[in-house]
Short mmCIF file of C-alpha atoms in Angstrom, two decimals:
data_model
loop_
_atom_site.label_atom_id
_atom_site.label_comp_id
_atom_site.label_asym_id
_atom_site.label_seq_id
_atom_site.Cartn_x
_atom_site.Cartn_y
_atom_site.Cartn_z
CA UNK A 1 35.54 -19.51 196.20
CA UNK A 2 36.31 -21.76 198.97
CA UNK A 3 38.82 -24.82 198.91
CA UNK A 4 36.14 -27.08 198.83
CA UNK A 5 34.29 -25.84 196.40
CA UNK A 6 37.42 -25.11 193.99
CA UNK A 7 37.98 -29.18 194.56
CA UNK A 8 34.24 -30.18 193.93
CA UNK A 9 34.80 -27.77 190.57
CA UNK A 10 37.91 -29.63 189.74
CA UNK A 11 37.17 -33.05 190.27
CA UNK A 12 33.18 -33.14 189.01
CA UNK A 13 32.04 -34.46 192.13
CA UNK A 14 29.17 -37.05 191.40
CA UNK A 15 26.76 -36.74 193.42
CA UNK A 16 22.78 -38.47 192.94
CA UNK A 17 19.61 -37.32 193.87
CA UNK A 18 16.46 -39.91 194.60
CA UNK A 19 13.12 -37.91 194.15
CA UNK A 20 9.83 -38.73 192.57
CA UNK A 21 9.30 -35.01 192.13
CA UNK A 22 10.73 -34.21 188.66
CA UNK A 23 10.24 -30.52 189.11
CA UNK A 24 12.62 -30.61 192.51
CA UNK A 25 14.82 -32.82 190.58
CA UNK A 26 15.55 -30.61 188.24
CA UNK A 27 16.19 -27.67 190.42
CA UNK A 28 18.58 -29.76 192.32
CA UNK A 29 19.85 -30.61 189.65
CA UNK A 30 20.52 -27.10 188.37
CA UNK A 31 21.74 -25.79 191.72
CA UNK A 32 24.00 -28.69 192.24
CA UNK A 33 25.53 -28.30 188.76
CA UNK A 34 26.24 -24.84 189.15
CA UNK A 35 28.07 -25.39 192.18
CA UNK A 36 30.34 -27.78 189.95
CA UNK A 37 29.28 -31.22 191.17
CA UNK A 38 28.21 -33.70 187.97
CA UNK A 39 24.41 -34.67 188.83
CA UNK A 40 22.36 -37.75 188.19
CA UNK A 41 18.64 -38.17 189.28
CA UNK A 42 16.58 -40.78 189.55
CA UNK A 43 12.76 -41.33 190.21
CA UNK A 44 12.95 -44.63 192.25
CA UNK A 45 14.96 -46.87 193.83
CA UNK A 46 14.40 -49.59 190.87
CA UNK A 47 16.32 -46.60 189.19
CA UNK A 48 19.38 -46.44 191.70
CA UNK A 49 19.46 -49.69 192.19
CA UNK A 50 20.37 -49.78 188.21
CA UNK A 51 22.96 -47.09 189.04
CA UNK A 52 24.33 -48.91 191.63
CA UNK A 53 25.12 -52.00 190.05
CA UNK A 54 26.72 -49.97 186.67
CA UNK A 55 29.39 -49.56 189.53
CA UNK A 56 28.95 -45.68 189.82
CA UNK A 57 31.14 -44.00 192.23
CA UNK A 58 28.97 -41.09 193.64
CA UNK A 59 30.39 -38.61 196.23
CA UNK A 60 27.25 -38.06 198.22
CA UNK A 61 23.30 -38.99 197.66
CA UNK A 62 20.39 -36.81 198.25
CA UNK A 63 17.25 -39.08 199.25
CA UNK A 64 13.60 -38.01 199.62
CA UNK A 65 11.84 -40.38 202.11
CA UNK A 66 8.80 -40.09 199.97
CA UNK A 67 9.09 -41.96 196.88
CA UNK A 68 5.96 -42.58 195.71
CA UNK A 69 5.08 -46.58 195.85
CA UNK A 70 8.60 -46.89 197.31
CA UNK A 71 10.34 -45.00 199.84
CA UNK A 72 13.56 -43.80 200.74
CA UNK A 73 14.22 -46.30 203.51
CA UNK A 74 14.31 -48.38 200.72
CA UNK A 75 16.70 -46.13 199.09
CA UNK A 76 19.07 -46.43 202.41
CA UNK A 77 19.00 -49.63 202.70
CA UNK A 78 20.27 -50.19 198.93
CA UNK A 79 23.21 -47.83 199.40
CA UNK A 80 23.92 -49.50 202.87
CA UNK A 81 23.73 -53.45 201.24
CA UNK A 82 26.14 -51.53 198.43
CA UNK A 83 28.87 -50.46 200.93
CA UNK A 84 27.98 -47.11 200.59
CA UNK A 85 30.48 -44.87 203.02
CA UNK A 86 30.11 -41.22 201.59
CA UNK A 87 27.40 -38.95 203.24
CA UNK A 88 23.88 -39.00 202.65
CA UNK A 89 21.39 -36.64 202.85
CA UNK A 90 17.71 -37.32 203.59
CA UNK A 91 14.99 -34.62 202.28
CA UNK A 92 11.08 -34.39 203.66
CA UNK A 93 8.04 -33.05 204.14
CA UNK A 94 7.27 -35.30 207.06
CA UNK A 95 7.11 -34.08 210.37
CA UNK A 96 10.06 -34.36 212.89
CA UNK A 97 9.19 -37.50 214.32
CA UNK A 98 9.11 -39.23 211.00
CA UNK A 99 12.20 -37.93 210.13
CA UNK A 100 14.24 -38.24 213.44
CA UNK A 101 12.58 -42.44 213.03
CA UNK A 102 14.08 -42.46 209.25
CA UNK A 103 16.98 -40.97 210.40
CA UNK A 104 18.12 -43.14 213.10
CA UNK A 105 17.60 -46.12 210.85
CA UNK A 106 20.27 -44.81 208.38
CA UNK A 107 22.58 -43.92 211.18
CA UNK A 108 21.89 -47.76 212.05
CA UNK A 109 22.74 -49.09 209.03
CA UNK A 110 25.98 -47.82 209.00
CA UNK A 111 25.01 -44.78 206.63
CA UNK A 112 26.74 -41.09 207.92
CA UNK A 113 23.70 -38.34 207.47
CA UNK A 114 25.77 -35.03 207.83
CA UNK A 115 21.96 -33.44 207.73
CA UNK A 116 18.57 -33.74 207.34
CA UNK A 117 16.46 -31.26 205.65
CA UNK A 118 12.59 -30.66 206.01
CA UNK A 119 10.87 -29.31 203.13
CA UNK A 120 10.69 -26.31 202.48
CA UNK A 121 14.39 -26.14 202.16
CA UNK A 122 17.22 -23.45 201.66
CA UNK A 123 18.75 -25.13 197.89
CA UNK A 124 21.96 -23.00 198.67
CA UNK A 125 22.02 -24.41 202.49
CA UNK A 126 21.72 -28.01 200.75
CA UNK A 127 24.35 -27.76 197.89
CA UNK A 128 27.04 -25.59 200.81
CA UNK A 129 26.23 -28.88 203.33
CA UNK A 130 27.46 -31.12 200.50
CA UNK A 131 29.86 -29.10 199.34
CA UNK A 132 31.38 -29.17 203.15
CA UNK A 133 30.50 -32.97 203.56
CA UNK A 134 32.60 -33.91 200.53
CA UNK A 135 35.33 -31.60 201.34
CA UNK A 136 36.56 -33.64 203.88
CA UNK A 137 38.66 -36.37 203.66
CA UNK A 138 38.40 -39.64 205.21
CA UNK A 139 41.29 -42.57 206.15
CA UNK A 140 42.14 -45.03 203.73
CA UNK A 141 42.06 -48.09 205.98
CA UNK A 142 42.09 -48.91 209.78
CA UNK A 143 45.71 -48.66 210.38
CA UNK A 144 45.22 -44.83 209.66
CA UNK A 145 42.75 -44.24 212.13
CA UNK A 146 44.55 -45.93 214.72
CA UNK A 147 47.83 -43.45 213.45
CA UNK A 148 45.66 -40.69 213.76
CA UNK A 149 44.40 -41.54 217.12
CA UNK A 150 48.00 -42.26 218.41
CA UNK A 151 49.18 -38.80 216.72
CA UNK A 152 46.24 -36.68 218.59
CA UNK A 153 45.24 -35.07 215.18
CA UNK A 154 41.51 -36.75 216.57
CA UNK A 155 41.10 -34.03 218.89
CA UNK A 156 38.12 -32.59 221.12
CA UNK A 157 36.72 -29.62 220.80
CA UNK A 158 34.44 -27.75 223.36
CA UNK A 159 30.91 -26.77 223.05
CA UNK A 160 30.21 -24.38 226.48
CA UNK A 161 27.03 -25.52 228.85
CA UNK A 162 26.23 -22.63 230.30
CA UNK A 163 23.95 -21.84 233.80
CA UNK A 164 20.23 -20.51 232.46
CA UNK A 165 19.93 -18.15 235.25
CA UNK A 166 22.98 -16.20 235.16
CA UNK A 167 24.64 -17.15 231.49
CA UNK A 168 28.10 -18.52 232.84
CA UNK A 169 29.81 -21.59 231.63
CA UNK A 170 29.10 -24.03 234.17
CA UNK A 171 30.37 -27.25 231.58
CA UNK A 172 31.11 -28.41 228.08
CA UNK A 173 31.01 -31.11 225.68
CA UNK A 174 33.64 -32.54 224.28
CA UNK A 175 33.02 -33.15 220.62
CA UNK A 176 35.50 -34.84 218.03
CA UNK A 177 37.45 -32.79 215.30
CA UNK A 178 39.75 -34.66 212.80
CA UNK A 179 42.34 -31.53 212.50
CA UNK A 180 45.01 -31.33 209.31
CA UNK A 181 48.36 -31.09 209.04
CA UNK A 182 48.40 -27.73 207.53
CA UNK A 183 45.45 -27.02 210.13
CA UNK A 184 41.94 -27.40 208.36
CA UNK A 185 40.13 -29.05 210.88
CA UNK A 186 36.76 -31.14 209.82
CA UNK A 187 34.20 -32.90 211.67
CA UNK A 188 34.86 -36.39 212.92
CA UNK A 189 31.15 -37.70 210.31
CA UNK A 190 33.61 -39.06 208.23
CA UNK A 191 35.48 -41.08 210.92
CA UNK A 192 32.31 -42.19 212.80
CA UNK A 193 30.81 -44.61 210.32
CA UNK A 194 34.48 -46.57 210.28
CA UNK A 195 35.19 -46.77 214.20
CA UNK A 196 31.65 -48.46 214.48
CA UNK A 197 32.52 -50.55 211.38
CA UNK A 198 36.12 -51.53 212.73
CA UNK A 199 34.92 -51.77 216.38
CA UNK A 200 37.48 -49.34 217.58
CA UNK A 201 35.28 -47.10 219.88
CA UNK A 202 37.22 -48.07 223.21
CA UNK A 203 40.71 -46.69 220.87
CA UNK A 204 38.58 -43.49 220.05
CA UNK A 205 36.88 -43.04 223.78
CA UNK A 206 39.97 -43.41 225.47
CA UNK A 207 41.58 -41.00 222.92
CA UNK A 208 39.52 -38.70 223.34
CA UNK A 209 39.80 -38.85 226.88
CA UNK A 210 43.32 -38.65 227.15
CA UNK A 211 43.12 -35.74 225.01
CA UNK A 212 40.58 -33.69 226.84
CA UNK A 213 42.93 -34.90 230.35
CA UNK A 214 45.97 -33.44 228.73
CA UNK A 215 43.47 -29.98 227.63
CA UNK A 216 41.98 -29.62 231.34
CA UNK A 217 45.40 -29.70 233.16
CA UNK A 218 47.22 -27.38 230.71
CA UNK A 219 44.09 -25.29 232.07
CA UNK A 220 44.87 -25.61 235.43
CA UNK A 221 48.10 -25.32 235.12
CA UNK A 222 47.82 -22.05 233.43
CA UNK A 223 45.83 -20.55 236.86
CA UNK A 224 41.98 -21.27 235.13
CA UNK A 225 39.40 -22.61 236.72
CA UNK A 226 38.02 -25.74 234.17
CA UNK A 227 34.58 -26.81 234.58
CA UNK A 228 33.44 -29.79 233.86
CA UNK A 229 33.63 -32.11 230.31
CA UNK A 230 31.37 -34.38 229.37
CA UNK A 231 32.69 -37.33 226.72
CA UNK A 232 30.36 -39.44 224.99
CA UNK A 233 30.38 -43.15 225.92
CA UNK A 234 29.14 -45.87 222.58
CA UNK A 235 27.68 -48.62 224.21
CA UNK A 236 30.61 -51.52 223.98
CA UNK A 237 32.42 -49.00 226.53
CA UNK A 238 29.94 -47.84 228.51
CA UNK A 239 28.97 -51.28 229.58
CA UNK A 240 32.68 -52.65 229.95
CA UNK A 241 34.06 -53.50 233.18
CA UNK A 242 37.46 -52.14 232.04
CA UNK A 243 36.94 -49.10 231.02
CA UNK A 244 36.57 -47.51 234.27
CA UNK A 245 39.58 -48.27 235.89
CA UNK A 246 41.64 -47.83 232.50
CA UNK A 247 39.85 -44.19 232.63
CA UNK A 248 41.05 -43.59 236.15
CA UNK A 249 44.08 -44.68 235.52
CA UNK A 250 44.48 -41.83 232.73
CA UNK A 251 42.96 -39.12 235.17
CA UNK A 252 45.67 -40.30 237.47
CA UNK A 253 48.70 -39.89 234.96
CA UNK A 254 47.24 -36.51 234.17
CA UNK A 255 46.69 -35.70 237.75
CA UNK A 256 42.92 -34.49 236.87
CA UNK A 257 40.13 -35.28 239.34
CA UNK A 258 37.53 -37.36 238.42
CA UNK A 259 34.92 -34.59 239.22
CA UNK A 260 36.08 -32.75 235.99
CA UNK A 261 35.13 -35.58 233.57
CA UNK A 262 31.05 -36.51 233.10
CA UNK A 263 30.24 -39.58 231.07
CA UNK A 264 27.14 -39.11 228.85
CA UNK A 265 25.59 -42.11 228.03
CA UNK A 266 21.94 -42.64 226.09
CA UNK A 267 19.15 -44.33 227.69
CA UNK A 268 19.31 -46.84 224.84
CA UNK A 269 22.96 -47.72 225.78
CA UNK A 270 22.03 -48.10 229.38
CA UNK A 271 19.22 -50.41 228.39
CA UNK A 272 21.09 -52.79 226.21
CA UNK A 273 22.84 -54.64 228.64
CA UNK A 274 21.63 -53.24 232.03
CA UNK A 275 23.14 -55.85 234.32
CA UNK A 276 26.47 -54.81 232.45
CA UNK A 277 25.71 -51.08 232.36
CA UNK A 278 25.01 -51.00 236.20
CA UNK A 279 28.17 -52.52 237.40
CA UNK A 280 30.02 -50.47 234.75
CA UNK A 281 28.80 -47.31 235.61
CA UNK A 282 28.01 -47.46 238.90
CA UNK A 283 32.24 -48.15 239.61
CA UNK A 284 32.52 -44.86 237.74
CA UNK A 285 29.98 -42.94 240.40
CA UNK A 286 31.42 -44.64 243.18
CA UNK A 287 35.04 -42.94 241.83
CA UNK A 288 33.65 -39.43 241.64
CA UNK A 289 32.60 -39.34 238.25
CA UNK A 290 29.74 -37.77 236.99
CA UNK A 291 26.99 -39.60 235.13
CA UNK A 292 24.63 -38.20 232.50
CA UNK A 293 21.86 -39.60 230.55
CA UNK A 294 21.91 -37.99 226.96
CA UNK A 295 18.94 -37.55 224.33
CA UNK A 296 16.29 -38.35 227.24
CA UNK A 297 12.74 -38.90 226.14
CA UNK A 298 13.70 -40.33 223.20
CA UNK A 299 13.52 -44.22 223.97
CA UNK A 300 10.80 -46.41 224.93
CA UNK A 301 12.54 -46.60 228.78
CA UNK A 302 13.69 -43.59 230.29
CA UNK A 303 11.82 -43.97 233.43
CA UNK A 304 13.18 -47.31 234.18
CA UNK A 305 17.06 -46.44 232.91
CA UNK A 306 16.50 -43.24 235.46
CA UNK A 307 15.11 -45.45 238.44
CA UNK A 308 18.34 -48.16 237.58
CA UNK A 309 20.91 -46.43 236.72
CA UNK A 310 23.28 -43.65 238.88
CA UNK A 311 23.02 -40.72 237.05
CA UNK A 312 23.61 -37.27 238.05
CA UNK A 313 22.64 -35.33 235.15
CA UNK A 314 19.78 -35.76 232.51
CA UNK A 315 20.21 -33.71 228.97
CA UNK A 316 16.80 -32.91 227.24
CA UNK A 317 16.79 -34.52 223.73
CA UNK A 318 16.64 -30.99 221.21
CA UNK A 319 13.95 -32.77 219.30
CA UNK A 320 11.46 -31.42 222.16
CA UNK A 321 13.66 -28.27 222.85
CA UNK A 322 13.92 -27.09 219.39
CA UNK A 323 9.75 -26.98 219.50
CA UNK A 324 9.04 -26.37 222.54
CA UNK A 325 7.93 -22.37 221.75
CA UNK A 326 5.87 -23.46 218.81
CA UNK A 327 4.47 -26.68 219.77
CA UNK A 328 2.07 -27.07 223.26
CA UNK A 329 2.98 -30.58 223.30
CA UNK A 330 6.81 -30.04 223.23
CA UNK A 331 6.40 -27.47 225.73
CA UNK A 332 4.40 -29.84 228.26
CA UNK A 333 7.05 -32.58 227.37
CA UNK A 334 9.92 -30.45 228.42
CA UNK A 335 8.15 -29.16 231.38
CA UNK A 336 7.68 -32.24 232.84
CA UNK A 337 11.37 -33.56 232.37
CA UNK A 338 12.36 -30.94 233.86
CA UNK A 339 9.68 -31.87 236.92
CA UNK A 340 11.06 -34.99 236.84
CA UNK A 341 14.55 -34.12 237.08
CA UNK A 342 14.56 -32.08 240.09
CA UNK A 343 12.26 -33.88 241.56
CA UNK A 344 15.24 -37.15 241.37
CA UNK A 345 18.24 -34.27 242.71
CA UNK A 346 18.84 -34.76 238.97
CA UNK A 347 20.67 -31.58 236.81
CA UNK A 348 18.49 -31.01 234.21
CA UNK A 349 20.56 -29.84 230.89
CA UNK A 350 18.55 -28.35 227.68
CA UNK A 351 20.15 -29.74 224.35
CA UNK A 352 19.48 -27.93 221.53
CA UNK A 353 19.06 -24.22 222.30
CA UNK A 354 19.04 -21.98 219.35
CA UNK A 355 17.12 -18.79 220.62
CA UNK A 356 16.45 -16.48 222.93
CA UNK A 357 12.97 -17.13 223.15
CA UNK A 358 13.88 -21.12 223.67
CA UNK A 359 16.41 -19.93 226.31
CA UNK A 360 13.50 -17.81 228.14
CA UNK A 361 11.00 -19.87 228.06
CA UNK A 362 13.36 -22.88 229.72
CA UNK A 363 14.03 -20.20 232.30
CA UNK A 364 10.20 -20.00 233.05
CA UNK A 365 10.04 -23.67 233.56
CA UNK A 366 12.86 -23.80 235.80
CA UNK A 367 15.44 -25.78 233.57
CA UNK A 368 19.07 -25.34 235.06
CA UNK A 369 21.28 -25.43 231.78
CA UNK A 370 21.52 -25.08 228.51
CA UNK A 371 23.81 -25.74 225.24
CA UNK A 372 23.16 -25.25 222.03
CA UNK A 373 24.51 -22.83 219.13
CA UNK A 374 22.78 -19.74 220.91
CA UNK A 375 25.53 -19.86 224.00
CA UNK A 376 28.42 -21.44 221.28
CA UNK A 377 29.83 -23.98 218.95
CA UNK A 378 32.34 -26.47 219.69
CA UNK A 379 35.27 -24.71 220.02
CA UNK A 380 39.30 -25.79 220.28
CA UNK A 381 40.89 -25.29 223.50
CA UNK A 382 42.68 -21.96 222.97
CA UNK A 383 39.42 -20.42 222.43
CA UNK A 384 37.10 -22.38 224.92
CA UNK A 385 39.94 -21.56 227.69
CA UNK A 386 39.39 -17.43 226.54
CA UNK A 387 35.79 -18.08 227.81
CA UNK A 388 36.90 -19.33 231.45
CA UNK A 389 39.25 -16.59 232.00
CA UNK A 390 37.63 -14.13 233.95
CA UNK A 391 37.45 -10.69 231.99
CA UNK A 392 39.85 -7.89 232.78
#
């Protein structure tokens, strides 16, 4: 038994499950019990709501978006008006589109959604994501974020990009890891939801990008070669004057080149403020950083972000990618980014690439790169930096 499970055995996790369907209830219910979490279901949100207001203290809440007369936006929106911070998990037998939609209107209401799960479902997969989501811990208050920041225990971890044609690594994405004092490392879900609250995403970006500075000349100075690292920018940095030359000014102290950090930035970002977001990160082109635009095709104007903005690079949202051997549409979709892409001197990046057949069939259409679990996780620097050494 793992260490998370022993704790959700010890402590009788609560955790609540939303669903009209009385016979998935129950086995839920049965599954989740088993695994040693206390279980309470209810059949509508008039029922949570009830729950809520008794002052329950659940761990994490299953939803099913389909609740009959109500629904379980409704649902989300209760547990976000409540305070809600532990994770939430959204079941469904709608298609991707509805679920991606219900989805980002959690993540916007300040809910964290560790993962999403379309029906049919894997019970075990479920009650194991759970079981992981509650496992990990979470600050008490804002003054231990900022400690943790400070302390670099908010570390990245790489995730390789690798060239379609010939497999190497060619990039990576930095992605955040919360690690442990005795070592356990979790995901940064946790963390998220309370950065956004607090408003401390220029603390965490710059963190981050100190960190992944201090990662990429260890590199060099140990005779590798580093390619390229792409860091996430939230909108409030990606449209702030400041950032860029407080970012250069960390590339200088770690005497990095710019060319070995890529901003990714969503077309929704880039749209929010545009006057803002072209001055901003048009500095950071004209100082040899790379631009690109993350999770395109997923807003309402990527055509008009791509003819305004610098960008270098355009990453194919995996909603498309993910389909794209199953579904005509996808594949026509992705197709035609990639079109567009090349046609703009654009590198065109596939998000999301699970399979072999995915990876083929983006080979056929010409894509340049891909990332996804099928070429690696994120990884921690040790183990990324085996991948760039050249083999004996």
């Amino acid at each position: 038994m793992s260490t998370t499970e022993a704790r959700a055995r010890a402590t009788g996790d609560l955790v609540l499950v939303v669903d009209d369907d009385a016979d998935l209830s129950e086995l839920l219910r049965v599954r989740l019990e088993r695994d040693g979490f206390r279980v309470e279901t209810f059949s509508s949100v008039n029922e949570l709501a009830v729950c809520c207001c008794a002052s329950a203290d659940p761990a994490a809440v299953v939803i099913d978006l389909n609740l009959g007369s109500q629904d379980g936006l409704q649902a989300a929106e209760l547990l976000a008006d409540k305070g809600f911070k532990g994770p939430v998990f959204l079941i469904s037998g709608f298609d991707d589109r509805v679920i991606a939609a219900a989805r980002r209107h959690a993540e916007a209401l300040g809910l964290a959604l560790p993962a999403v799960f379309r029906k049919p479902f894997s019970l075990a997969e479920l009650s194991a994501a759970i079981v992981q989501a509650i496992g990990d811990q979470r600050p008490d208050d804002v003054s231990e974020i900022r400690t943790l920041l400070a302390s670099g225990r908010i570390r990245p971890f790489f995730q390789p990009v690798v060239d379609l044609a010939s497999g190497a690594i060619v990039a990576a994405e930095a992605l955040a890891r919360w690690v442990q004092p005795d070592g356990t490392v979790n995901g940064a879900g946790r963390l998220l939801p309370m950065i956004a609250n607090e408003n401390l995403w220029h603390e965490f970006t710059e963190a981050m990008l100190r960190e992944t500075v201090a990662t990429l000349r260890r590199w060099l100075d140990a005779g590798l070669t580093p390619c390229p690292i792409s860091i996430n920018l939230e909108a409030s940095v990606a449209t702030d004057p400041d950032f860029g030359p407080r970012a250069a000014a960390i590339l200088g102290d770690g005497k990095v080149a710019p060319g070995l950090i890529r901003f990714e930035i969503t077309e929704q970002t880039a749209m929010g403020d545009s006057a803002s977001a072209l001055r901003a990160l048009t500095w950071l082109r004209i100082k040899g950083f790379d631009l690109s635009i993350d999770d395109f095709g997923t807003g309402f104007s990527s055509l008009v972000v791509l003819h305004a903005m610098p960008f270098s690079e355009l990453k194919i949202d995996q909603s498309f990618v993910k389909r794209m051997t199953t579904d005509a549409g996808a594949m026509i979709i992705v197709k035609a980014i990639v079109d567009l892409a090349h046609n703009l001197s654009l590198a065109c990046i596939a998000e999301g690439v699970e399979t072999e057949a995915t990876a083929a069939a983006l080979r056929d259409i010409g894509c340049d790169r891909g990332q996804g679990y099928l070429f690696g996780g994120a990884m921690d620097a040790e183990r990324f930096a085996s991948r760039l050494r050249p083999p004996d």
